[in-house]
Coordinates of C-alpha atoms in Angstrom, one line a residue:
Chain A
M78 CA -41.5 28.7 -0.4
S79 CA -38.0 30.1 0.2
A80 CA -36.0 31.5 -2.8
P81 CA -33.2 29.3 -3.9
L82 CA -30.8 32.2 -3.4
E83 CA -31.0 35.4 -1.4
L84 CA -28.0 37.7 -1.0
T85 CA -28.5 40.7 1.3
G86 CA -26.0 43.5 1.6
V87 CA -23.2 41.2 0.6
R88 CA -19.7 42.8 0.7
K89 CA -16.4 41.1 0.1
V90 CA -13.2 43.0 0.9
Y91 CA -9.7 41.7 0.3
G92 CA -6.7 43.0 2.2
H93 CA -6.6 45.7 4.8
P94 CA -6.8 49.5 4.7
P95 CA -5.4 51.5 3.0
S96 CA -4.7 48.9 0.3
E97 CA -8.0 47.0 0.6
V98 CA -9.8 45.9 -2.5
V99 CA -13.6 45.7 -2.5
A100 CA -14.5 42.8 -4.8
V101 CA -18.2 42.8 -4.1
D102 CA -19.9 45.9 -2.8
D103 CA -23.2 45.8 -1.0
V104 CA -25.0 43.4 -3.3
T105 CA -28.6 42.3 -2.7
L106 CA -30.0 39.8 -5.0
V107 CA -33.0 37.5 -4.8
V108 CA -33.3 34.6 -7.3
P109 CA -36.7 33.0 -7.0
E110 CA -37.7 29.6 -8.3
G111 CA -38.0 29.2 -12.1
R112 CA -35.8 32.1 -13.0
V113 CA -32.7 32.3 -15.1
V114 CA -30.5 35.2 -13.9
V115 CA -27.6 36.4 -16.0
V116 CA -24.9 38.6 -14.5
L117 CA -22.8 40.4 -17.1
G118 CA -19.7 42.3 -16.6
P119 CA -16.1 42.8 -17.6
S120 CA -13.2 40.8 -16.2
G121 CA -12.3 41.8 -12.7
S122 CA -15.7 43.2 -12.0
G123 CA -16.3 40.7 -9.1
K124 CA -18.6 38.3 -11.0
T125 CA -16.7 35.2 -10.0
T126 CA -16.3 36.4 -6.4
L127 CA -20.1 36.9 -6.3
L128 CA -20.6 33.4 -7.7
S129 CA -18.1 31.9 -5.1
I130 CA -20.1 33.6 -2.3
A131 CA -23.4 32.4 -3.7
G132 CA -21.9 28.9 -4.0
C133 CA -20.8 28.8 -0.4
L134 CA -17.2 28.6 -1.5
L135 CA -16.3 32.0 -0.1
S136 CA -17.5 33.8 3.0
P137 CA -18.6 37.4 2.6
T138 CA -17.0 40.1 4.7
E139 CA -20.5 41.4 5.5
G140 CA -24.0 40.5 4.6
S141 CA -26.3 37.6 4.5
V142 CA -26.4 34.6 2.2
R143 CA -29.4 32.3 2.3
I144 CA -29.7 29.1 0.3
V145 CA -33.3 27.9 0.2
G146 CA -33.9 29.8 3.3
N147 CA -30.9 28.6 5.2
E148 CA -28.5 31.3 6.4
V149 CA -25.1 29.9 5.5
T150 CA -22.8 32.7 6.7
S151 CA -23.2 31.4 10.2
M152 CA -22.4 27.9 9.3
S153 CA -19.0 26.3 10.0
E154 CA -16.6 25.2 7.2
R155 CA -17.5 21.6 7.9
Q156 CA -21.2 22.2 7.3
L157 CA -20.9 24.0 4.0
P158 CA -19.9 21.0 1.8
A159 CA -23.2 19.4 2.7
V160 CA -25.1 22.6 1.6
R161 CA -23.3 22.6 -1.7
L162 CA -23.9 18.9 -2.2
R163 CA -27.6 19.1 -1.5
H164 CA -28.7 22.4 -2.9
I165 CA -26.2 23.7 -5.4
G166 CA -25.0 22.5 -8.8
F167 CA -22.0 24.0 -10.5
V168 CA -21.2 24.4 -14.2
F169 CA -17.6 25.7 -14.8
Q170 CA -16.0 27.5 -17.7
T171 CA -13.4 24.7 -18.1
F172 CA -16.0 22.0 -17.4
N173 CA -13.9 20.5 -14.6
L174 CA -14.8 16.9 -15.2
L175 CA -12.9 14.3 -13.4
D176 CA -10.6 12.8 -16.1
P177 CA -10.2 9.3 -14.7
L178 CA -13.9 8.8 -14.7
T179 CA -16.4 8.1 -17.5
A180 CA -19.2 10.5 -18.3
L181 CA -21.6 8.3 -16.3
E182 CA -19.3 8.1 -13.3
N183 CA -18.8 11.9 -13.4
V184 CA -22.6 12.3 -13.1
L185 CA -22.8 9.6 -10.5
M186 CA -20.1 11.2 -8.3
P187 CA -22.3 13.9 -6.5
M188 CA -24.9 11.2 -5.9
N189 CA -22.3 8.9 -4.4
L190 CA -21.0 11.8 -2.2
A191 CA -24.6 12.3 -1.0
G192 CA -24.7 8.6 0.0
R193 CA -26.6 7.4 -3.1
G194 CA -24.6 4.6 -4.7
D195 CA -27.5 2.4 -5.6
A196 CA -29.0 1.2 -9.0
R197 CA -31.5 4.1 -8.9
A198 CA -28.7 6.6 -8.8
R199 CA -27.0 5.0 -11.7
S200 CA -30.2 5.0 -13.6
R201 CA -30.8 8.7 -12.9
A202 CA -27.2 9.5 -14.0
R203 CA -27.9 7.6 -17.3
D204 CA -31.3 9.3 -17.7
L205 CA -29.7 12.7 -17.3
L206 CA -27.1 11.9 -19.9
V207 CA -29.7 10.6 -22.3
E208 CA -31.8 13.7 -21.7
L209 CA -28.8 15.9 -22.7
G210 CA -28.3 13.9 -25.8
L211 CA -25.3 11.9 -24.6
E212 CA -26.6 8.4 -24.6
H213 CA -23.8 7.3 -26.9
R214 CA -21.2 8.8 -24.6
V215 CA -22.1 7.2 -21.3
G216 CA -18.9 5.2 -21.1
S217 CA -16.6 7.8 -22.6
R218 CA -13.9 9.6 -20.6
P219 CA -13.7 13.4 -20.8
A220 CA -10.7 13.2 -23.1
E221 CA -12.8 11.4 -25.6
L222 CA -15.5 14.0 -25.7
S223 CA -15.9 17.3 -27.6
A224 CA -16.0 20.6 -25.6
G225 CA -19.8 20.8 -26.1
E226 CA -20.2 17.2 -24.9
R227 CA -18.0 17.8 -21.9
Q228 CA -20.1 20.8 -20.9
R229 CA -23.3 18.8 -21.3
V230 CA -21.8 16.1 -19.0
A231 CA -20.9 18.9 -16.5
I232 CA -24.5 20.1 -16.7
A233 CA -25.8 16.6 -16.0
R234 CA -23.4 16.4 -13.0
A235 CA -24.7 19.7 -11.8
L236 CA -28.3 18.5 -11.9
A237 CA -27.5 15.1 -10.4
N238 CA -28.7 15.8 -6.8
E239 CA -31.7 17.9 -8.0
P240 CA -30.3 21.2 -6.7
A241 CA -32.3 24.2 -5.9
L242 CA -29.8 26.4 -7.6
V243 CA -27.4 26.0 -10.5
L244 CA -24.5 28.4 -10.7
A245 CA -22.8 28.6 -14.0
D246 CA -19.5 30.4 -14.5
E247 CA -18.9 31.4 -18.2
P248 CA -20.5 28.2 -19.4
T249 CA -20.1 29.2 -23.0
A250 CA -16.6 30.6 -22.9
N251 CA -14.8 27.6 -24.2
L252 CA -17.5 26.6 -26.7
D253 CA -18.1 27.6 -30.3
S254 CA -21.1 29.7 -31.1
A255 CA -23.5 26.8 -31.9
S256 CA -22.4 24.7 -28.9
G257 CA -22.7 27.7 -26.7
Q258 CA -26.3 28.3 -27.9
R259 CA -27.1 24.7 -27.4
V260 CA -25.7 24.6 -23.8
M261 CA -27.6 27.8 -22.8
R262 CA -30.8 26.5 -24.4
L263 CA -30.4 23.3 -22.4
L264 CA -29.7 25.0 -19.1
S265 CA -32.6 27.5 -19.4
G266 CA -34.9 24.7 -20.7
L267 CA -34.0 22.6 -17.7
V268 CA -35.0 25.4 -15.4
R269 CA -38.3 25.9 -17.3
A270 CA -38.9 22.1 -17.0
G271 CA -38.2 22.2 -13.3
A272 CA -35.0 20.0 -13.4
A273 CA -33.3 22.9 -11.7
K274 CA -35.2 25.4 -9.7
A275 CA -33.1 28.5 -10.5
L276 CA -30.1 29.3 -12.6
V277 CA -27.5 32.0 -12.2
V278 CA -25.1 32.6 -15.0
V279 CA -22.1 34.9 -14.8
T280 CA -20.6 35.7 -18.1
H281 CA -19.3 38.4 -20.5
D282 CA -20.9 36.7 -23.4
Q283 CA -23.8 38.9 -24.6
R284 CA -25.3 36.0 -26.6
V285 CA -26.5 34.5 -23.3
L286 CA -28.9 37.4 -22.7
E287 CA -31.6 35.9 -24.9
F288 CA -32.1 33.1 -22.4
A289 CA -32.3 35.3 -19.3
D290 CA -35.4 36.2 -17.3
E291 CA -33.4 38.9 -15.5
T292 CA -30.1 40.5 -16.4
Y293 CA -27.7 42.3 -14.1
W294 CA -24.6 44.3 -14.9
M295 CA -21.7 44.1 -12.5
E296 CA -18.8 46.6 -12.4
D297 CA -16.3 47.4 -9.7
G298 CA -18.1 45.0 -7.4
R299 CA -21.5 46.7 -7.7
L300 CA -24.5 45.0 -9.2
R301 CA -27.2 46.9 -11.0
R302 CA -30.3 45.8 -12.8
D303 CA -29.9 46.1 -16.5
G304 CA -32.4 45.2 -19.3
S305 CA -34.8 43.5 -16.9
L306 CA -36.9 40.7 -18.4
G307 CA -38.8 40.1 -15.2
V308 CA -39.7 41.8 -12.0
T309 CA -39.1 39.3 -9.2
G310 CA -35.4 40.0 -8.6
A311 CA -34.1 43.0 -6.7
A312 CA -30.6 44.5 -6.9
S313 CA -28.9 47.4 -5.3
Chain B
M34 CA -20.3 3.4 -6.2
V35 CA -17.5 5.2 -8.1
H36 CA -14.1 4.0 -6.9
F37 CA -12.3 7.3 -7.5
A38 CA -9.1 6.3 -5.8
L39 CA -8.7 3.2 -7.9
R40 CA -9.7 5.0 -11.1
T41 CA -7.2 7.8 -10.4
L42 CA -4.5 5.2 -9.7
L43 CA -5.2 3.3 -12.9
Y44 CA -5.5 6.4 -15.1
D45 CA -1.8 6.5 -15.7
R46 CA -0.9 2.9 -16.1
V47 CA 2.9 3.4 -16.4
R48 CA 3.1 5.3 -13.2
F49 CA 0.9 2.7 -11.5
L50 CA 3.2 -0.1 -12.6
I51 CA 6.3 1.8 -11.5
A52 CA 4.7 2.5 -8.1
V53 CA 3.6 -1.1 -7.6
G54 CA 7.0 -2.3 -8.9
G55 CA 8.8 -0.1 -6.4
V56 CA 6.7 -1.3 -3.5
A57 CA 7.0 -4.9 -4.6
F58 CA 10.7 -4.6 -4.8
A59 CA 10.9 -3.2 -1.3
I60 CA 8.6 -6.0 0.0
L61 CA 10.7 -8.6 -1.9
L62 CA 13.9 -7.2 -0.4
M63 CA 12.6 -7.4 3.1
L64 CA 11.0 -10.8 2.6
V65 CA 14.0 -12.4 0.9
L66 CA 16.6 -11.0 3.3
R67 CA 14.7 -12.2 6.4
G68 CA 13.8 -15.4 4.6
I69 CA 17.4 -16.1 3.8
M70 CA 18.3 -15.5 7.4
D71 CA 15.6 -17.7 8.8
G72 CA 16.1 -20.4 6.2
T73 CA 19.9 -20.4 6.7
V74 CA 19.5 -20.5 10.4
A75 CA 17.0 -23.4 10.1
K76 CA 19.5 -25.2 7.9
S77 CA 22.2 -24.7 10.5
T78 CA 20.2 -26.3 13.2
A79 CA 19.2 -29.2 11.0
Y80 CA 21.6 -31.7 12.6
V81 CA 20.3 -30.9 16.1
D82 CA 16.7 -30.8 14.9
H83 CA 16.7 -34.0 12.9
V84 CA 19.4 -36.4 14.2
G85 CA 16.9 -38.0 16.5
A86 CA 18.2 -37.1 19.9
D87 CA 15.8 -35.8 22.6
V88 CA 18.6 -34.5 24.8
F89 CA 22.2 -33.4 24.2
V90 CA 25.0 -33.7 26.6
A91 CA 28.0 -31.4 26.0
Q92 CA 31.1 -30.2 27.8
Q93 CA 30.3 -28.0 30.8
G94 CA 29.7 -24.4 29.6
V95 CA 29.1 -25.4 25.9
Q96 CA 25.8 -24.2 24.7
H97 CA 26.1 -24.5 20.9
F98 CA 26.9 -27.0 18.1
A99 CA 28.1 -24.9 15.2
L100 CA 31.5 -23.2 15.4
T101 CA 32.1 -25.0 18.7
S102 CA 34.1 -27.9 20.1
S103 CA 33.1 -30.0 23.1
V104 CA 34.7 -32.8 25.0
V105 CA 32.7 -35.3 27.0
P106 CA 34.4 -38.3 28.7
V107 CA 33.6 -41.7 27.2
A108 CA 32.5 -42.8 30.6
A109 CA 29.6 -40.4 30.4
E110 CA 28.0 -42.7 27.8
P111 CA 27.3 -45.7 30.1
A112 CA 26.5 -43.3 32.9
A113 CA 23.8 -41.7 30.8
R114 CA 22.4 -45.1 29.7
A115 CA 22.0 -46.0 33.4
V116 CA 19.7 -43.0 34.0
P117 CA 16.1 -44.1 34.3
G118 CA 14.0 -43.0 31.3
V119 CA 16.9 -43.1 28.9
R120 CA 16.3 -45.4 26.0
A121 CA 19.6 -44.8 24.2
A122 CA 22.7 -42.7 24.7
V123 CA 25.4 -42.5 22.0
G124 CA 28.5 -40.5 21.8
I125 CA 29.6 -38.7 18.7
V126 CA 32.8 -36.9 17.7
S127 CA 32.0 -33.6 16.1
V128 CA 34.4 -30.8 15.2
P129 CA 34.5 -27.9 12.7
L130 CA 37.2 -28.5 10.1
V131 CA 38.6 -26.8 7.1
A132 CA 39.1 -29.7 4.7
R133 CA 40.7 -29.7 1.3
I134 CA 38.2 -31.4 -1.0
G135 CA 38.7 -31.6 -4.7
G136 CA 41.4 -29.0 -4.7
H137 CA 39.4 -26.5 -2.7
E138 CA 39.3 -25.7 0.9
A139 CA 35.9 -26.1 2.4
A140 CA 34.5 -25.4 5.9
V141 CA 32.9 -28.7 7.0
R142 CA 31.7 -30.2 10.2
L143 CA 33.2 -33.6 10.7
V144 CA 30.8 -35.9 12.5
G145 CA 32.1 -39.3 13.7
F146 CA 29.2 -41.6 14.6
D147 CA 28.7 -45.3 15.4
P148 CA 26.9 -46.8 12.4
A149 CA 25.8 -49.7 14.7
G150 CA 24.5 -47.3 17.4
G151 CA 21.6 -46.1 15.3
L152 CA 22.0 -42.4 16.3
G153 CA 24.2 -39.6 15.2
G154 CA 24.5 -40.4 11.5
P155 CA 22.6 -38.9 8.5
W156 CA 18.8 -38.9 8.8
A157 CA 18.2 -38.7 5.1
M158 CA 20.2 -40.2 2.3
A159 CA 20.3 -39.1 -1.3
S160 CA 22.2 -42.1 -2.5
G161 CA 24.5 -44.8 -1.1
T162 CA 24.4 -46.2 2.4
A163 CA 24.5 -44.8 5.9
S164 CA 26.1 -47.9 7.2
I165 CA 29.7 -47.0 6.4
D166 CA 32.9 -48.8 7.3
A167 CA 36.1 -47.4 8.7
G168 CA 37.3 -46.4 5.2
G169 CA 34.0 -44.9 4.2
V170 CA 32.7 -41.3 4.2
I171 CA 29.2 -39.8 3.8
V172 CA 29.3 -36.4 2.1
D173 CA 26.6 -33.8 1.9
R174 CA 25.1 -34.0 -1.6
T175 CA 25.5 -30.3 -2.3
L176 CA 29.2 -30.5 -1.4
A177 CA 29.5 -33.6 -3.5
S178 CA 27.8 -31.9 -6.4
S179 CA 30.0 -28.8 -6.2
E180 CA 33.1 -30.9 -6.1
G181 CA 32.0 -33.4 -8.7
L182 CA 32.0 -36.3 -6.2
D183 CA 29.7 -39.4 -6.3
V184 CA 29.4 -42.7 -4.5
G185 CA 32.5 -44.8 -5.1
D186 CA 34.8 -41.8 -5.6
T187 CA 37.7 -41.3 -3.3
L188 CA 38.2 -38.3 -1.0
T189 CA 41.2 -37.2 1.1
L190 CA 40.3 -35.7 4.5
A191 CA 43.1 -34.4 6.8
G192 CA 45.6 -36.5 4.8
Q193 CA 43.5 -39.7 5.0
Q194 CA 41.9 -41.2 2.0
F195 CA 38.2 -42.3 2.2
T196 CA 35.7 -43.8 -0.2
V197 CA 32.5 -42.0 -0.7
Q198 CA 29.9 -44.6 0.4
G199 CA 26.9 -42.3 0.7
L200 CA 25.5 -38.8 -0.1
S201 CA 23.3 -37.2 2.6
R202 CA 20.5 -34.7 2.3
G203 CA 19.6 -31.7 4.4
T204 CA 23.1 -31.5 5.9
N205 CA 24.4 -28.3 4.1
A206 CA 24.6 -25.8 6.8
L207 CA 26.2 -22.5 5.9
A208 CA 28.7 -22.8 8.7
G209 CA 29.8 -26.2 7.5
K210 CA 28.4 -29.0 5.5
V211 CA 28.4 -32.2 7.4
V212 CA 30.9 -35.0 6.5
F213 CA 30.2 -38.3 8.3
V214 CA 32.9 -40.9 9.1
T215 CA 32.9 -43.6 11.7
R216 CA 33.4 -42.4 15.3
D217 CA 36.7 -44.2 15.9
V218 CA 38.2 -42.8 12.7
A219 CA 37.0 -39.3 13.5
A220 CA 38.5 -39.5 17.0
R221 CA 41.8 -40.6 15.6
M222 CA 41.8 -37.9 13.0
V223 CA 41.2 -35.1 15.5
G224 CA 43.2 -36.7 18.3
T225 CA 40.4 -37.1 20.8
E226 CA 40.5 -40.8 21.4
G227 CA 39.0 -41.6 24.8
A228 CA 36.5 -38.8 24.6
Y229 CA 33.4 -37.8 22.7
S230 CA 32.2 -34.4 21.7
Y231 CA 28.5 -34.8 22.6
L232 CA 26.3 -37.5 23.9
L233 CA 23.0 -37.9 22.0
V234 CA 20.3 -39.2 24.3
Q235 CA 16.8 -40.6 23.4
A236 CA 14.1 -40.7 26.1
D237 CA 11.9 -43.7 26.7
H238 CA 8.4 -43.6 25.3
G239 CA 6.2 -41.7 27.7
V240 CA 9.1 -39.9 29.3
S241 CA 9.5 -36.2 28.5
A242 CA 12.8 -34.8 27.3
D243 CA 12.7 -32.3 30.2
E244 CA 12.4 -35.1 32.7
V245 CA 15.3 -37.0 31.2
A246 CA 17.4 -33.8 31.0
A247 CA 16.8 -33.1 34.7
R248 CA 17.9 -36.6 35.7
L249 CA 21.0 -36.4 33.5
R250 CA 22.0 -33.0 35.0
T251 CA 22.0 -34.9 38.4
A252 CA 23.8 -37.9 37.0
L253 CA 26.4 -36.0 35.0
P254 CA 27.0 -32.8 37.1
D255 CA 30.1 -31.6 35.2
T256 CA 28.4 -31.4 31.8
S257 CA 25.9 -29.2 29.9
V258 CA 22.6 -31.0 29.4
M259 CA 20.1 -29.5 27.0
T260 CA 16.9 -30.7 25.5
R261 CA 16.7 -30.6 21.7
A262 CA 14.5 -27.5 21.9
E263 CA 16.9 -25.7 24.1
F264 CA 20.0 -26.7 22.1
S265 CA 18.3 -25.7 18.8
R266 CA 17.1 -22.4 20.3
N267 CA 20.7 -21.6 21.5
E268 CA 21.9 -22.4 18.0
R269 CA 19.3 -20.2 16.4
D270 CA 19.9 -17.3 18.8
L271 CA 23.7 -17.5 18.1
L272 CA 23.3 -17.5 14.3
T273 CA 20.4 -15.0 14.3
G274 CA 22.6 -12.7 16.4
L275 CA 25.3 -12.8 13.8
F276 CA 22.9 -12.0 10.9
V277 CA 20.2 -9.9 12.4
T278 CA 21.8 -6.5 12.4
P279 CA 22.9 -6.4 8.7
V280 CA 19.6 -8.0 7.7
N281 CA 17.6 -5.4 9.6
V282 CA 19.7 -2.6 8.2
M283 CA 19.0 -3.8 4.7
A284 CA 15.3 -4.4 5.5
V285 CA 15.0 -0.9 6.8
I286 CA 16.6 0.4 3.6
G287 CA 14.0 -1.6 1.6
M288 CA 11.2 -0.1 3.7
L289 CA 12.5 3.4 3.2
V290 CA 12.7 2.7 -0.6
G291 CA 9.1 1.5 -0.4
I292 CA 7.9 4.6 1.5
M293 CA 9.7 6.9 -0.9
V294 CA 8.2 5.1 -4.0
V295 CA 4.6 5.2 -2.6
G296 CA 5.0 8.7 -1.2
L297 CA 6.4 10.1 -4.5
T298 CA 3.7 8.3 -6.5
I299 CA 0.8 9.5 -4.3
Y300 CA 2.3 12.9 -4.0
T301 CA 2.6 13.1 -7.8
V302 CA -0.9 11.8 -8.4
A303 CA -2.2 14.3 -5.8
S304 CA -0.2 17.2 -7.3
E305 CA -1.3 16.4 -10.9
R306 CA -4.9 15.9 -9.9
L307 CA -5.0 18.8 -7.5
R308 CA -7.8 20.4 -9.6
D309 CA -9.8 17.2 -9.4
F310 CA -9.7 17.3 -5.6
G311 CA -10.7 21.0 -5.8
V312 CA -13.6 20.0 -8.0
L313 CA -14.6 17.3 -5.5
K314 CA -14.5 19.8 -2.7
A315 CA -16.5 22.3 -4.7
I316 CA -19.3 20.0 -5.6
G317 CA -19.6 19.0 -2.0
A318 CA -17.1 16.4 -1.0
S319 CA -16.1 16.7 2.6
N320 CA -12.4 17.0 3.6
R321 CA -12.8 13.5 5.2
Y322 CA -13.8 12.0 1.8
V323 CA -10.9 13.6 0.0
Y324 CA -8.4 12.5 2.7
L325 CA -9.8 9.0 2.5
V326 CA -9.3 9.0 -1.3
I327 CA -5.6 9.8 -0.7
L328 CA -5.3 7.1 2.0
R329 CA -7.0 4.6 -0.3
L330 CA -4.5 5.5 -3.0
G331 CA -1.7 4.7 -0.7
L332 CA -3.2 1.5 0.6
L333 CA -4.0 0.3 -2.9
V334 CA -0.4 0.8 -4.0
G335 CA 0.9 -0.8 -0.8
M336 CA -1.4 -3.8 -0.9
I337 CA -1.0 -4.5 -4.6
G338 CA 2.7 -4.1 -4.2
F339 CA 2.7 -6.5 -1.2
V340 CA 0.9 -9.2 -3.2
V341 CA 3.2 -8.8 -6.2
G342 CA 6.3 -8.7 -3.8
L343 CA 5.1 -11.8 -1.9
S344 CA 4.5 -13.7 -5.2
A345 CA 7.9 -12.7 -6.4
G346 CA 9.3 -13.9 -3.2
Y347 CA 7.9 -17.3 -3.7
L348 CA 9.2 -17.3 -7.3
V349 CA 12.7 -16.3 -6.1
K350 CA 12.8 -19.0 -3.4
P351 CA 13.4 -22.1 -5.6
L352 CA 15.8 -20.1 -7.8
V353 CA 18.0 -19.1 -4.9
E354 CA 17.9 -22.6 -3.5
Y355 CA 18.8 -24.0 -6.9
F356 CA 21.6 -21.6 -7.7
V357 CA 22.9 -21.1 -4.1
P358 CA 22.2 -24.4 -2.4
D359 CA 24.2 -23.3 0.7
L360 CA 21.4 -20.7 1.4
G361 CA 18.0 -21.6 2.5
I362 CA 14.9 -19.4 2.4
A363 CA 12.1 -19.8 4.9
Y364 CA 9.1 -17.4 4.9
R365 CA 7.7 -17.6 8.4
P366 CA 3.9 -16.7 8.5
E367 CA 4.4 -14.3 11.3
F368 CA 7.1 -12.5 9.3
I369 CA 4.8 -12.3 6.3
L370 CA 2.1 -10.8 8.5
A371 CA 4.6 -8.4 9.9
V372 CA 5.6 -7.3 6.3
L373 CA 1.9 -6.9 5.5
G374 CA 1.6 -4.6 8.5
I375 CA 4.8 -2.7 7.4
A376 CA 3.4 -2.4 3.8
A377 CA 0.1 -1.0 5.2
G378 CA 2.0 1.3 7.6
M379 CA 4.4 2.6 5.0
S380 CA 1.5 3.2 2.6
L381 CA -0.4 5.3 5.1
L382 CA 2.7 7.1 6.2
S383 CA 3.4 7.9 2.5
A384 CA -0.1 9.4 2.2
L385 CA 0.4 11.9 4.9
L386 CA 2.3 14.5 2.9
P387 CA -0.2 14.4 0.0
V388 CA -3.1 14.7 2.4
Y389 CA -1.4 17.8 3.8
R390 CA -1.1 19.1 0.3
I391 CA -4.7 18.4 -0.6
A392 CA -5.9 19.9 2.7
G393 CA -4.6 23.2 1.3
V394 CA -6.6 23.1 -1.9
D395 CA -9.2 25.9 -2.0
P396 CA -12.3 24.7 -3.9
K397 CA -13.1 28.2 -5.3
E398 CA -9.9 27.9 -7.3
V399 CA -11.8 25.7 -9.7
F400 CA -13.5 28.8 -11.1
K401 CA -10.2 29.8 -12.5
A402 CA -9.9 29.1 -16.2

């Protein structure tokens, strides 16, 4: 079984010599199924660039990116949205829900994009919201939800197409301590329960560490193993 | 299925109403301007279309009725009657005239007809009689209404006093409302005794107007012979030619207003919801899907605006006809279809710039807080 995410020798350079900036420097990372990987690091360390590369939103300058075994660096721009849709779920710091839509419709959207507009898709969207404790918020718009509720809707949306990999960018940054804990408990619990096969969280919030199987530290574009809770991952 | 375009459009109700209102106004402008032109032209050919003649004989070279004088010798009348296939041929006197009625000057078309001849007089009466005598006059009812005239009142035309004996309907052309007197009286008034202006000819049953017209051209070589359809078309072409350029200019202005309104709305929506489109791209929406959302936004505004504009057009029609009876409004189905096409076209055109803007959205930007 292929790992949800395999990065090998990934490097991302902006600009040209002599003023080039190395945002990600020779990163190798394997995230196997069932693992919660947390990448810690200060602002500007390259965490978000790494997440963008892992999420097929940004092409690396060098190296290989494999999503469930598929090499994506050789794919065209037209092919990548389908990879994101089928295999990757995103959870953003600012939630990024679609304001005109209800919570249910936000969750339904990725399924619609994947060509699933039937009653089963609607039922799955509702089930996900119920599972995340939002049964009373199904018909609410994002503006009517609290920050914690919005993040839970975003998580439900990320899980809608049963992705192999969930990528979370500072998922607790805009939440109070209790809501942040709840969101992380939910995310890691969903991986343990198999709702998502693997989870990568990039953050500078140290409270997230308690939910991690593996922890990495990122600084100046380089990734190093730090406080490992497991042994399956590899970093250089 | 989540209708993202519709939801996005309806999210800001005020902007939605402004956009639809702007498009509806543009549609209404195009529709009413063209409708007035078509309706007014149709009214102006009413005499030719409804008087009951199948063929018209005019002075050689004369092709029109409105704004035109024609002289046909009286002898042409019996000559026409003798043509095989002619059931009736009646001469009328018809001249455009500026008459002083009720203290105002009014452009009228004086038609002198023979009440006993059964052809050439009013085809629909509002009140009174069509069988007038030498001292009688039939006045178009909208003219009578504006001048406060009714059956039994007296009216002075070209210095001669008449009694209003009837009010006619459907005879209020913009170029001149029709005033009917007897043929002899009309000829005396305009000094054309011994001549008619036009001959009105009816074909026998089973004989086509074209056939009769062809025979009349042979029998009356020094005249213009036209079927009703030809004469009416000549009239429409003349009047349409007078109106069409200013109407088209205003219609184009209306269309540009519509394009600007739809364009600005869609562009504003797209700009304000740029992040949403970035999110859609990030979670896996193809560029094609995102572009279709924008095009749907444009089409929705355009089509809803079209329906509202068309409905408003039908509401405006009776109001215009009531308050400005000289004008007619006719919405021809082919023009409505053309406006529908224009609405769809301008909506899609308006969506091009926002599509270009959305195309530049980088999905990884959604990671920015």
